[in-house]
């Protein structure tokens, strides 16, 4: 979102105004759009595995024997502002809603920012088959039981109970509330206790890990106009802070919850801070300037290399910059549906040797050097981006090898009976990295003798129409991955032969009914996907996931390229306890541990 | 005069109507849908369906437009609390009518009457504010932001504060600058002023804004240790706990830079315009007459020259209101100012039609209104002008 | 009544322009007596207005400079007078009326305001007294309903009426000298004489001397006691109105007289008008400035600038080398003695 005033949309809107109202504005380019498919619930958490080999600066949160001092305010800046505070209504799925929400919400699970492991929050332990929290019943259903912490209470002193869980479920399932009901809709029965909550799912699935990440207080919310009453204010808090004030367009202030139930490991009552202010500043440049001027303490700017360099200069003055590999992974892909011929009548995507040739054609190292200033390694598998320990690196078999690529191309030509092979590459034109990528591809493809053409489109068109209609030949964009088994199973939706768009999200149309590739592999993947969604035992899930990864790599359905960086900066000389979390938990995941060094 | 105003209003309404249709079309053809954000998430399919129906996105375009239009012109709530508001309204209408039927043949009367009418209406609205709950039915934001009316008018105050300050700055600095330049034509001061105006005029506003921000809010502190201005925001956190004086100081320290960024281009414009207008007046015959009467130079310049040279500025300022709003759109994002401009950019990025439409229409209405006000003002200030 | 009111001596007013120095008035000397009506004639650009503006002290520095000369007004040296003293003279003791009544009044003030402003400035009276004086002076210039018309704006008056207002304003403070710079040029012919009559009658009533600037010799002939003819920044001839009119001694005056349209159609086809265009006051010719256009020029005219000197008629001065020998009364356009 750098340089808003230069964005195309603004320019276009300016046309409207100038056109009719004689107002002024400037035009230009540059805009970044990320497509997301991540599990949607804002405070979702998932099984985690340590991310890539980024240099992670570890800090000691509870250091000196006396422990951190109490009091003070920390200012967090963000370029987005929540449309609403209510995560369960339209607009509530914005990331910033949960960034702020981390300060007053609580749920079953959260992601540890140091280990990226899933840890319990409101419950005594996360339910699994081995601890008896998850039971697969004989009738093919699955029962999950949460035991709520005794001390867990709302900020008004009311204990958090099973009723609140039931109320949360009812709210999600209320057809008036336009939020995703995925998995929740499979709950067939529930059982409510004062400090426990049990539910039964119609079929075994590991997706239960996602559920109940954000609990709603029944006693406060019941009887209110749910859709309208909680946009500008928040119900009683289960987290370290209480919503205090929202100056629209400016900031949200949260203040200490004196009744917070959680204590630090050293026994300190949490939180340390008196208040946290979230300031909303649309311009990235202004965020950086405000940070430099110490008007804000914590920022999470887009990881442009100039930004990172600029911030790293401040480290001498006491700032700390964390650059991590994030869960957004970019990939090159092929369209298998009939509409690709609209883009390129000569498309050869159905030919495996051609696709393998493409995999050998691209130089990922060069791409990473050019686009990410070599800050990370390219991906050998999409699994690497968010669950590296489960990754087999299946795409490592395709090294950068133009000779090999040319051999494979010859094979492909022979099989297809063509003299030459052409390709048309499409991606979003208002993303600088992708434009750069298209230029690199041009050189690489031409070098092996593929007739190459770029047809980039504005993101609105590309994501709005092209993708859904399957009207591209060779494409490139990003997905957001979530750590853990459930995240990995979730991502399999995009390869589901039974899920063509618009209902499903197999935009590649690999194996879908109108696809040009329908074979044993596509059939097997459909089977695997069905099995994945009915299995909860990790010992059975992992081999299935690995088989899927192998098929996708061997068949070159997609080619993972690299994971985008995420970055955060903090004035570490005045704010302690901060640790960036690249997952959907966000950088405020441990806000209760933050403290000021200067109080 | 009355007939003239009515005619202008009718034209204004027609203009706005055409504008709304035009903008609606442009927004549609601009591509994208407010639900695109959700579209690529497989778990959001049913949500998208629900919202599509809720927002009426499945209807044909012309139906969507008329749905929007009928909402836009209809009143959502209008509640008057207590009789005092009605009584106040009655008295204000009576007082206005009284003022207009009174005939006083003195030159000061017309401006005084105009001022009086404005003053009593402003004070009436001030009084009525707490007693009248009024809102138009402008629908809900597609982003989940809530009612568009509340959004736009929640942000309008901040933009108003910024715009009025910028306009005042531009007038207070720009006009005298132009006058002095004209009086000392070709002097060093005049040439520096002309060059400065040219530079200010040709520098894009985001460069001005970012420059002021970096230099005066960041480097100034770095060099002098003096924190005078803020990089972002409208108020400091904890503003409410400050004393009255400290609050005013805080407002100033936040307001100065964004207002100056917007004002700079207007300052340059007004100075150039005022210089030209003043020069023309200075070379006029009636100014020679005034001098030949033996009037002191001050009287000649202020009473005779300035009074005439200020007339055309009324039109310029009115036209410039659009420019100031345009400036605010850019500046608010840079300074994190919680105004309409920022809301507008957010709405554009989210393809939030109802908010975009509402803001464009409010600005359009403001400009139509300002034009009428300018015409009336011109009529009051310039005795030669009569509207039929 | 022959004591001198105004004495201008060797006045030189120059303007610095981009093209060069404009010698708009270059060595002008004359006197005006109390009660005298002096006419100033000359083609446009000859320096009439600049002379008047110099007397009024309205030459704007830095472009305009009075480089030398003296202006003595009733014993006051106007050129040395401090500005606040000069302001009392200006508009109070010397009033001026300009050419274009349509633009000479401030459009945004009522004429009452503009009249009262002058009166209050120069006469020690209250505002209400000033208003009465203002109404009276409007009545003097024969404007109907003067009291109510005070509240009207200039645009509500016709051109002739406005010039009456200007005259009222000029005379409202009973000045000793009234300078009227082409007061009727912009008006239609029928009102011209009315206005001049009115103005001069009012001036006579007050014993005000008049300096009437015009490019129209006919006007001078009808209304003035004495006349001075200006050419290219200097006076070329000066004398009583009848002397100049019936016995011009300078070829330029003679030419001007010829270009006066007389109703005698037979003579119309070729009158003894002045040929050529006035010289540029930036590059004045050597010697006599009129020489290039003069039908009677000799070599001497090329060499020396003729000075204004006495002629054979008492009080009639002329600046021409050949003034004594030429008898211009007899000369027709067809043949000039050389
Ligand atoms: N302010 C001025 N700046 C430069 N030149 C001037 C100025 N005023 C008058 N002049 C020049 O002086 C000369 C005499 O002008 P003026 O006295 O107005 O002539 P007129 O006899 O027609 O009244 C003209 O050539 C005119 O261009
Ligand atoms: Mg003149």
Coordinates of C-alpha atoms and ligand atoms in Angstrom, one line a residue, chain C residues 44-45 47-50 99 181-182 213, ligand 2:
Chain C
X44 CA -2.1 63.7 -27.8
X45 CA 1.3 62.7 -26.4
X47 CA 2.9 66.3 -22.6
X48 CA -0.3 68.1 -21.5
X49 CA -1.4 65.6 -19.0
X50 CA 2.1 65.1 -17.6
X99 CA -11.0 62.8 -19.1
X181 CA -7.8 67.4 -18.4
X182 CA -9.9 66.9 -21.5
X213 CA -6.4 70.8 -21.3
Ligands
LIG2 MG1 -3.7 63.5 -21.9

